[in-house]
Amino acid sequence: FFFFAQPAKHCAVPAAAIMEAKSVSRGLIFGGIASCSAEIVTMPVDVVKTRLQMQGADGKKLYSGVMDVVRQTVKAEGTVALWKGIKPALVRQATYGGMRYGFYAPIRNMIGVDANTPKDAIPFYKKFLAGGLAGASASFICNPTDLMKVRMQVDGMRSGDAVRYRGMGHAITTIVKEEGALGLWKGSGPNIGRATVLAAVELSTYDEIKKRLVAANIIVPGTLSGVFITAVASGFFSAVASSPFDVVKSRVMGQRIINGKPELYTGMVDCFVKSIKQEGVFSLWKGFLPNWGRLGPRGLICFLVMESLNEMLKHH
């Protein structure tokens, strides 16, 4: 981590600037590396978040909080269970993460922003729109990897349940065999909704928050503390906005399939309605703390690695 972080003299740069590279291919590669680095570090938090989001869907409460998820998971399944789904997660980040970051600048330019426009002069709504479109496009293409990740994360979650998937290869073959090829796109609706909101809010608020914090003399540009504070603040807004879609995505993807049919929800709208009716509207923010706790450090790692790679290879 520090190997990447140290060479960058200007770490606290606008998110849009970080997303840019000299070419789309470079943006895709750098974005994939940055996303995979962040995924490995934050995977245990993601497993905890997903399990908290799933509990209560069947009317049963399994955990009392974040630390109880960690304790029970490690006790019943071993420490390695905190990295369940890491293989499809890395494939997802190498593709989805790379596409999301790599597509941002080209899409932004396609909606009318001149490539030479100073970053501070780009209208907020155009940054928001470009981030959303980049996230939605990448999310739909990569939905199968997200589905496998969620299924593997909740596999064996309930006491007495047999583990269904032996690995990523077994997961994809089992899903296709039992649910058909289109089964790999289950949950694509809330997944696209989550990705659109998350990318749009994350990519646009980072710039805006940084500008306001600098103006208020709260942070100093070019410092790691400035990047961290901005990423955590941006992550809070991203988590608030995306949590409802994230909870629904986890539930629709993670529910058991019995005789080829979903056990609990027929789709995104059905899940929204049933979750609110049975558990209240705040159930849509289940797992909020680990969700936010993951987004802040994750954003920091992604931004630092992306900027460091751009800085180290800027003359190549």
mmCIF file of C-alpha atoms in Angstrom:
data_model
loop_
_atom_site.group_PDB
_atom_site.id
_atom_site.type_symbol
_atom_site.label_atom_id
_atom_site.label_comp_id
_atom_site.label_asym_id
_atom_site.label_seq_id
_atom_site.Cartn_x
_atom_site.Cartn_y
_atom_site.Cartn_z
ATOM 1 C CA PHE A 1 0.000 0.000 0.000
ATOM 2 C CA PHE A 2 2.704 2.482 0.979
ATOM 3 C CA PHE A 3 4.743 1.487 -2.040
ATOM 4 C CA PHE A 4 1.944 2.875 -4.203
ATOM 5 C CA ALA A 5 1.123 5.798 -1.965
ATOM 6 C CA GLN A 6 4.520 7.374 -1.498
ATOM 7 C CA PRO A 7 5.453 8.377 -5.085
ATOM 8 C CA ALA A 8 2.279 10.389 -5.581
ATOM 9 C CA LYS A 9 3.010 14.007 -4.745
ATOM 10 C CA HIS A 10 -0.587 15.089 -5.288
ATOM 11 C CA CYS A 11 -2.760 12.381 -3.765
ATOM 12 C CA ALA A 12 -5.690 14.626 -2.921
ATOM 13 C CA VAL A 13 -6.915 15.169 -6.427
ATOM 14 C CA PRO A 14 -10.505 15.438 -7.673
ATOM 15 C CA ALA A 15 -12.130 12.069 -8.297
ATOM 16 C CA ALA A 16 -12.768 12.964 -11.928
ATOM 17 C CA ALA A 17 -9.082 13.664 -12.442
ATOM 18 C CA ILE A 18 -8.155 10.339 -10.904
ATOM 19 C CA MET A 19 -10.582 8.533 -13.148
ATOM 20 C CA GLU A 20 -8.862 9.957 -16.196
ATOM 21 C CA ALA A 21 -5.894 8.281 -17.799
ATOM 22 C CA LYS A 22 -4.087 8.851 -21.086
ATOM 23 C CA SER A 23 -6.300 6.270 -22.774
ATOM 24 C CA VAL A 24 -9.412 4.217 -22.103
ATOM 25 C CA SER A 25 -7.325 1.026 -21.979
ATOM 26 C CA ARG A 26 -4.992 2.512 -19.389
ATOM 27 C CA GLY A 27 -7.975 3.695 -17.367
ATOM 28 C CA LEU A 28 -9.461 0.192 -17.475
ATOM 29 C CA ILE A 29 -6.211 -1.453 -16.349
ATOM 30 C CA PHE A 30 -5.441 1.064 -13.619
ATOM 31 C CA GLY A 31 -9.041 0.998 -12.420
ATOM 32 C CA GLY A 32 -8.971 -2.781 -12.226
ATOM 33 C CA ILE A 33 -5.738 -2.820 -10.212
ATOM 34 C CA ALA A 34 -7.020 -0.150 -7.831
ATOM 35 C CA SER A 35 -10.376 -1.881 -7.340
ATOM 36 C CA CYS A 36 -8.812 -5.306 -6.707
ATOM 37 C CA SER A 37 -6.391 -3.844 -4.159
ATOM 38 C CA ALA A 38 -9.282 -2.271 -2.271
ATOM 39 C CA GLU A 39 -11.405 -5.435 -2.521
ATOM 40 C CA ILE A 40 -8.816 -7.655 -0.844
ATOM 41 C CA VAL A 41 -8.397 -5.263 2.080
ATOM 42 C CA THR A 42 -12.106 -4.608 2.658
ATOM 43 C CA MET A 43 -13.583 -8.040 1.850
ATOM 44 C CA PRO A 44 -14.281 -9.052 5.496
ATOM 45 C CA VAL A 45 -16.334 -5.876 5.948
ATOM 46 C CA ASP A 46 -18.289 -6.735 2.796
ATOM 47 C CA VAL A 47 -19.074 -10.242 4.057
ATOM 48 C CA VAL A 48 -20.308 -8.800 7.371
ATOM 49 C CA LYS A 49 -22.394 -6.183 5.546
ATOM 50 C CA THR A 50 -24.027 -8.748 3.249
ATOM 51 C CA ARG A 51 -24.922 -11.089 6.112
ATOM 52 C CA LEU A 52 -26.453 -8.257 8.127
ATOM 53 C CA GLN A 53 -28.490 -7.232 5.086
ATOM 54 C CA MET A 54 -29.763 -10.777 4.579
ATOM 55 C CA GLN A 55 -30.824 -11.427 8.178
ATOM 56 C CA GLY A 56 -34.492 -10.883 8.832
ATOM 57 C CA ALA A 57 -35.503 -11.590 5.252
ATOM 58 C CA ASP A 58 -36.925 -14.956 6.384
ATOM 59 C CA GLY A 59 -38.170 -13.560 9.700
ATOM 60 C CA LYS A 60 -35.194 -14.844 11.698
ATOM 61 C CA LYS A 61 -32.607 -12.722 13.486
ATOM 62 C CA LEU A 62 -29.169 -14.312 13.545
ATOM 63 C CA TYR A 63 -26.862 -11.512 14.659
ATOM 64 C CA SER A 64 -26.957 -8.720 17.251
ATOM 65 C CA GLY A 65 -24.512 -6.497 15.390
ATOM 66 C CA VAL A 66 -21.285 -6.184 13.414
ATOM 67 C CA MET A 67 -18.973 -7.874 15.921
ATOM 68 C CA ASP A 68 -21.461 -10.689 16.495
ATOM 69 C CA VAL A 69 -21.381 -11.462 12.754
ATOM 70 C CA VAL A 70 -17.586 -11.672 12.902
ATOM 71 C CA ARG A 71 -17.629 -13.818 16.046
ATOM 72 C CA GLN A 72 -20.247 -16.285 14.818
ATOM 73 C CA THR A 73 -18.796 -16.527 11.317
ATOM 74 C CA VAL A 74 -15.264 -17.221 12.526
ATOM 75 C CA LYS A 75 -16.477 -19.680 15.171
ATOM 76 C CA ALA A 76 -18.698 -21.680 12.797
ATOM 77 C CA GLU A 77 -16.785 -21.414 9.515
ATOM 78 C CA GLY A 78 -13.257 -20.295 10.333
ATOM 79 C CA THR A 79 -11.417 -17.018 9.695
ATOM 80 C CA VAL A 80 -11.187 -17.755 5.979
ATOM 81 C CA ALA A 81 -14.992 -17.378 5.786
ATOM 82 C CA LEU A 82 -14.508 -13.605 6.085
ATOM 83 C CA TRP A 83 -13.077 -13.756 2.563
ATOM 84 C CA LYS A 84 -15.872 -15.907 1.127
ATOM 85 C CA GLY A 85 -16.566 -14.961 -2.471
ATOM 86 C CA ILE A 86 -13.155 -13.310 -2.933
ATOM 87 C CA LYS A 87 -12.487 -14.979 -6.304
ATOM 88 C CA PRO A 88 -15.632 -13.755 -8.105
ATOM 89 C CA ALA A 89 -15.194 -10.464 -6.221
ATOM 90 C CA LEU A 90 -11.743 -9.972 -7.750
ATOM 91 C CA VAL A 91 -12.994 -10.939 -11.202
ATOM 92 C CA ARG A 92 -15.818 -8.446 -10.712
ATOM 93 C CA GLN A 93 -13.488 -5.651 -9.676
ATOM 94 C CA ALA A 94 -11.014 -6.348 -12.466
ATOM 95 C CA THR A 95 -13.888 -5.919 -14.909
ATOM 96 C CA TYR A 96 -16.562 -3.765 -13.248
ATOM 97 C CA GLY A 97 -14.057 -1.596 -11.393
ATOM 98 C CA GLY A 98 -11.950 -1.110 -14.492
ATOM 99 C CA MET A 99 -14.960 -0.338 -16.702
ATOM 100 C CA ARG A 100 -16.480 2.073 -14.195
ATOM 101 C CA TYR A 101 -13.323 4.116 -13.844
ATOM 102 C CA GLY A 102 -12.221 3.716 -17.450
ATOM 103 C CA PHE A 103 -15.585 4.741 -18.931
ATOM 104 C CA TYR A 104 -16.047 7.800 -16.733
ATOM 105 C CA ALA A 105 -13.978 10.322 -18.705
ATOM 106 C CA PRO A 106 -15.121 9.191 -22.207
ATOM 107 C CA ILE A 107 -18.801 9.258 -21.158
ATOM 108 C CA ARG A 108 -18.323 12.637 -19.517
ATOM 109 C CA ASN A 109 -16.853 13.959 -22.750
ATOM 110 C CA MET A 110 -19.667 12.368 -24.803
ATOM 111 C CA ILE A 111 -22.309 14.340 -22.889
ATOM 112 C CA GLY A 112 -20.772 17.632 -23.890
ATOM 113 C CA VAL A 113 -17.738 18.290 -21.713
ATOM 114 C CA ASP A 114 -14.672 19.412 -23.631
ATOM 115 C CA ALA A 115 -11.613 17.326 -22.747
ATOM 116 C CA ASN A 116 -9.643 20.520 -22.020
ATOM 117 C CA THR A 117 -12.221 21.950 -19.606
ATOM 118 C CA PRO A 118 -10.703 22.625 -16.158
ATOM 119 C CA LYS A 119 -12.033 20.084 -13.674
ATOM 120 C CA ASP A 120 -13.484 22.759 -11.369
ATOM 121 C CA ALA A 121 -15.414 24.241 -14.309
ATOM 122 C CA ILE A 122 -17.295 21.028 -15.160
ATOM 123 C CA PRO A 123 -20.969 21.312 -14.089
ATOM 124 C CA PHE A 124 -21.863 19.149 -11.099
ATOM 125 C CA TYR A 125 -24.802 17.494 -12.875
ATOM 126 C CA LYS A 126 -22.587 16.355 -15.760
ATOM 127 C CA LYS A 127 -20.139 14.688 -13.377
ATOM 128 C CA PHE A 128 -23.115 13.070 -11.621
ATOM 129 C CA LEU A 129 -24.605 11.838 -14.913
ATOM 130 C CA ALA A 130 -21.309 10.523 -16.278
ATOM 131 C CA GLY A 131 -20.587 8.638 -13.061
ATOM 132 C CA GLY A 132 -24.057 7.091 -13.037
ATOM 133 C CA LEU A 133 -23.929 5.955 -16.658
ATOM 134 C CA ALA A 134 -20.449 4.480 -16.196
ATOM 135 C CA GLY A 135 -21.566 2.575 -13.104
ATOM 136 C CA ALA A 136 -24.801 1.296 -14.649
ATOM 137 C CA SER A 137 -23.115 0.035 -17.823
ATOM 138 C CA ALA A 138 -20.349 -1.759 -15.955
ATOM 139 C CA SER A 139 -22.777 -3.224 -13.409
ATOM 140 C CA PHE A 140 -25.047 -4.865 -15.984
ATOM 141 C CA ILE A 141 -22.140 -6.420 -17.889
ATOM 142 C CA CYS A 142 -20.589 -7.808 -14.698
ATOM 143 C CA ASN A 143 -23.767 -8.925 -12.885
ATOM 144 C CA PRO A 144 -22.840 -12.664 -12.990
ATOM 145 C CA THR A 145 -19.712 -12.058 -10.916
ATOM 146 C CA ASP A 146 -21.668 -10.049 -8.340
ATOM 147 C CA LEU A 147 -24.317 -12.776 -8.132
ATOM 148 C CA MET A 148 -21.685 -15.438 -7.469
ATOM 149 C CA LYS A 149 -19.999 -13.253 -4.854
ATOM 150 C CA VAL A 150 -23.217 -12.689 -2.886
ATOM 151 C CA ARG A 151 -24.281 -16.338 -3.136
ATOM 152 C CA MET A 152 -20.913 -17.502 -1.814
ATOM 153 C CA GLN A 153 -20.864 -14.887 0.978
ATOM 154 C CA VAL A 154 -24.158 -16.066 2.455
ATOM 155 C CA ASP A 155 -23.553 -19.752 1.710
ATOM 156 C CA GLY A 156 -23.665 -21.675 5.006
ATOM 157 C CA MET A 157 -24.788 -18.560 6.890
ATOM 158 C CA ARG A 158 -27.673 -20.320 8.617
ATOM 159 C CA SER A 159 -26.835 -23.063 11.089
ATOM 160 C CA GLY A 160 -27.552 -26.498 9.654
ATOM 161 C CA ASP A 161 -27.522 -25.368 6.021
ATOM 162 C CA ALA A 162 -25.231 -27.370 3.764
ATOM 163 C CA VAL A 163 -22.638 -25.416 1.798
ATOM 164 C CA ARG A 164 -23.900 -25.287 -1.786
ATOM 165 C CA TYR A 165 -20.909 -23.913 -3.677
ATOM 166 C CA ARG A 166 -17.412 -25.396 -3.557
ATOM 167 C CA GLY A 167 -15.878 -22.498 -5.443
ATOM 168 C CA MET A 168 -16.416 -19.986 -8.220
ATOM 169 C CA GLY A 169 -16.412 -22.561 -11.025
ATOM 170 C CA HIS A 170 -18.879 -24.770 -9.181
ATOM 171 C CA ALA A 171 -21.081 -21.765 -8.410
ATOM 172 C CA ILE A 172 -21.434 -20.667 -12.031
ATOM 173 C CA THR A 173 -22.092 -24.178 -13.335
ATOM 174 C CA THR A 174 -24.656 -24.841 -10.569
ATOM 175 C CA ILE A 175 -26.489 -21.557 -11.223
ATOM 176 C CA VAL A 176 -26.640 -22.138 -14.980
ATOM 177 C CA LYS A 177 -27.760 -25.753 -14.510
ATOM 178 C CA GLU A 178 -30.515 -24.940 -12.003
ATOM 179 C CA GLU A 179 -31.634 -21.489 -13.185
ATOM 180 C CA GLY A 180 -30.503 -21.197 -16.786
ATOM 181 C CA ALA A 181 -27.968 -18.792 -18.295
ATOM 182 C CA LEU A 182 -30.258 -15.822 -17.635
ATOM 183 C CA GLY A 183 -30.156 -16.778 -13.950
ATOM 184 C CA LEU A 184 -26.727 -15.156 -13.868
ATOM 185 C CA TRP A 185 -28.480 -11.808 -14.261
ATOM 186 C CA LYS A 186 -30.789 -12.279 -11.265
ATOM 187 C CA GLY A 187 -30.811 -9.108 -9.203
ATOM 188 C CA SER A 188 -29.524 -7.010 -12.084
ATOM 189 C CA GLY A 189 -32.244 -4.386 -11.462
ATOM 190 C CA PRO A 190 -31.216 -3.406 -7.916
ATOM 191 C CA ASN A 191 -27.581 -3.994 -8.842
ATOM 192 C CA ILE A 192 -27.794 -1.429 -11.648
ATOM 193 C CA GLY A 193 -29.720 0.929 -9.355
ATOM 194 C CA ARG A 194 -27.068 0.598 -6.657
ATOM 195 C CA ALA A 195 -24.171 1.008 -9.060
ATOM 196 C CA THR A 196 -25.755 4.033 -10.731
ATOM 197 C CA VAL A 197 -26.404 5.821 -7.446
ATOM 198 C CA LEU A 198 -23.092 4.789 -5.905
ATOM 199 C CA ALA A 199 -20.951 5.818 -8.857
ATOM 200 C CA ALA A 200 -22.808 9.060 -9.447
ATOM 201 C CA VAL A 201 -22.707 10.155 -5.805
ATOM 202 C CA GLU A 202 -19.149 8.948 -5.170
ATOM 203 C CA LEU A 203 -17.610 10.424 -8.294
ATOM 204 C CA SER A 204 -19.409 13.746 -8.014
ATOM 205 C CA THR A 205 -19.419 14.401 -4.264
ATOM 206 C CA TYR A 206 -15.685 13.718 -3.892
ATOM 207 C CA ASP A 207 -14.876 16.756 -6.012
ATOM 208 C CA GLU A 208 -17.506 18.946 -4.393
ATOM 209 C CA ILE A 209 -16.663 17.973 -0.797
ATOM 210 C CA LYS A 210 -12.933 18.425 -1.378
ATOM 211 C CA LYS A 211 -13.472 21.906 -2.842
ATOM 212 C CA ARG A 212 -15.603 22.997 0.137
ATOM 213 C CA LEU A 213 -13.242 21.500 2.742
ATOM 214 C CA VAL A 214 -10.240 23.220 1.159
ATOM 215 C CA ALA A 215 -12.126 26.529 1.025
ATOM 216 C CA ALA A 216 -12.966 26.166 4.727
ATOM 217 C CA ASN A 217 -9.289 25.359 5.549
ATOM 218 C CA ILE A 218 -10.317 21.995 7.013
ATOM 219 C CA ILE A 219 -7.980 19.975 4.788
ATOM 220 C CA VAL A 220 -4.740 20.700 2.945
ATOM 221 C CA PRO A 221 -4.538 19.615 -0.717
ATOM 222 C CA GLY A 222 -1.847 17.050 -1.491
ATOM 223 C CA THR A 223 -1.931 15.269 1.889
ATOM 224 C CA LEU A 224 -2.996 11.746 2.814
ATOM 225 C CA SER A 225 -5.172 13.095 5.629
ATOM 226 C CA GLY A 226 -6.965 15.282 3.090
ATOM 227 C CA VAL A 227 -7.654 12.295 0.854
ATOM 228 C CA PHE A 228 -8.864 10.182 3.789
ATOM 229 C CA ILE A 229 -11.218 12.812 5.224
ATOM 230 C CA THR A 230 -12.668 13.559 1.792
ATOM 231 C CA ALA A 231 -13.096 9.860 0.959
ATOM 232 C CA VAL A 232 -14.828 9.118 4.291
ATOM 233 C CA ALA A 233 -17.164 12.105 3.867
ATOM 234 C CA SER A 234 -17.951 11.144 0.282
ATOM 235 C CA GLY A 235 -18.409 7.531 1.377
ATOM 236 C CA PHE A 236 -21.044 8.563 3.925
ATOM 237 C CA PHE A 237 -23.233 10.175 1.272
ATOM 238 C CA SER A 238 -22.628 7.231 -1.066
ATOM 239 C CA ALA A 239 -23.699 4.754 1.625
ATOM 240 C CA VAL A 240 -26.833 6.719 2.547
ATOM 241 C CA ALA A 241 -27.914 6.978 -1.096
ATOM 242 C CA SER A 242 -27.061 3.441 -2.220
ATOM 243 C CA SER A 243 -28.004 1.346 0.857
ATOM 244 C CA PRO A 244 -31.662 0.676 -0.119
ATOM 245 C CA PHE A 245 -30.599 -0.731 -3.501
ATOM 246 C CA ASP A 246 -27.690 -2.570 -1.868
ATOM 247 C CA VAL A 247 -29.941 -4.313 0.676
ATOM 248 C CA VAL A 248 -32.438 -5.320 -2.006
ATOM 249 C CA LYS A 249 -29.620 -6.504 -4.279
ATOM 250 C CA SER A 250 -28.183 -8.706 -1.523
ATOM 251 C CA ARG A 251 -31.602 -10.186 -0.701
ATOM 252 C CA VAL A 252 -32.692 -10.873 -4.274
ATOM 253 C CA MET A 253 -29.314 -12.388 -5.177
ATOM 254 C CA GLY A 254 -28.707 -14.185 -1.887
ATOM 255 C CA GLN A 255 -32.096 -15.857 -1.390
ATOM 256 C CA ARG A 256 -32.287 -19.604 -1.823
ATOM 257 C CA ILE A 257 -33.594 -21.056 -5.076
ATOM 258 C CA ILE A 258 -35.924 -24.012 -4.488
ATOM 259 C CA ASN A 259 -36.942 -26.157 -7.467
ATOM 260 C CA GLY A 260 -35.840 -23.376 -9.791
ATOM 261 C CA LYS A 261 -37.921 -20.701 -8.036
ATOM 262 C CA PRO A 262 -36.798 -17.936 -5.627
ATOM 263 C CA GLU A 263 -37.738 -18.624 -2.000
ATOM 264 C CA LEU A 264 -38.651 -15.084 -0.914
ATOM 265 C CA TYR A 265 -38.792 -12.445 -3.659
ATOM 266 C CA THR A 266 -39.830 -12.443 -7.304
ATOM 267 C CA GLY A 267 -37.750 -9.355 -8.056
ATOM 268 C CA MET A 268 -36.618 -5.875 -7.011
ATOM 269 C CA VAL A 269 -40.038 -4.273 -6.484
ATOM 270 C CA ASP A 270 -41.357 -7.289 -4.568
ATOM 271 C CA CYS A 271 -38.320 -7.166 -2.291
ATOM 272 C CA PHE A 272 -38.709 -3.432 -1.633
ATOM 273 C CA VAL A 273 -42.396 -3.869 -0.763
ATOM 274 C CA LYS A 274 -41.999 -6.943 1.453
ATOM 275 C CA SER A 275 -38.928 -5.601 3.286
ATOM 276 C CA ILE A 276 -40.684 -2.343 4.177
ATOM 277 C CA LYS A 277 -43.976 -4.071 5.071
ATOM 278 C CA GLN A 278 -42.410 -6.764 7.249
ATOM 279 C CA GLU A 279 -39.440 -4.940 8.802
ATOM 280 C CA GLY A 280 -40.060 -1.220 8.337
ATOM 281 C CA VAL A 281 -38.493 1.326 6.027
ATOM 282 C CA PHE A 282 -35.246 1.436 8.005
ATOM 283 C CA SER A 283 -34.600 -2.194 7.071
ATOM 284 C CA LEU A 284 -33.382 -0.745 3.775
ATOM 285 C CA TRP A 285 -30.371 0.615 5.665
ATOM 286 C CA LYS A 286 -29.424 -2.671 7.326
ATOM 287 C CA GLY A 287 -25.668 -3.095 7.418
ATOM 288 C CA PHE A 288 -25.185 0.677 7.046
ATOM 289 C CA LEU A 289 -22.158 0.959 9.340
ATOM 290 C CA PRO A 290 -20.044 -1.714 7.618
ATOM 291 C CA ASN A 291 -21.284 -0.379 4.272
ATOM 292 C CA TRP A 292 -20.012 3.111 5.104
ATOM 293 C CA GLY A 293 -16.974 1.722 6.896
ATOM 294 C CA ARG A 294 -16.038 -0.101 3.726
ATOM 295 C CA LEU A 295 -16.685 2.731 1.280
ATOM 296 C CA GLY A 296 -14.419 5.261 2.985
ATOM 297 C CA PRO A 297 -11.217 3.162 3.116
ATOM 298 C CA ARG A 298 -12.120 1.571 -0.203
ATOM 299 C CA GLY A 299 -12.387 4.952 -1.863
ATOM 300 C CA LEU A 300 -9.111 6.036 -0.295
ATOM 301 C CA ILE A 301 -7.265 2.960 -1.560
ATOM 302 C CA CYS A 302 -8.753 3.234 -5.062
ATOM 303 C CA PHE A 303 -7.967 6.922 -5.400
ATOM 304 C CA LEU A 304 -4.416 6.575 -4.061
ATOM 305 C CA VAL A 305 -3.548 3.590 -6.244
ATOM 306 C CA MET A 306 -5.063 5.188 -9.352
ATOM 307 C CA GLU A 307 -3.243 8.486 -8.827
ATOM 308 C CA SER A 308 0.008 6.736 -7.925
ATOM 309 C CA LEU A 309 -0.094 4.619 -11.080
ATOM 310 C CA ASN A 310 -0.866 7.692 -13.194
ATOM 311 C CA GLU A 311 1.995 9.573 -11.524
ATOM 312 C CA MET A 312 4.551 6.776 -11.859
ATOM 313 C CA LEU A 313 3.720 6.064 -15.511
ATOM 314 C CA LYS A 314 2.825 9.554 -16.698
ATOM 315 C CA HIS A 315 5.816 9.677 -19.052
ATOM 316 C CA HIS A 316 5.115 6.256 -20.607
#
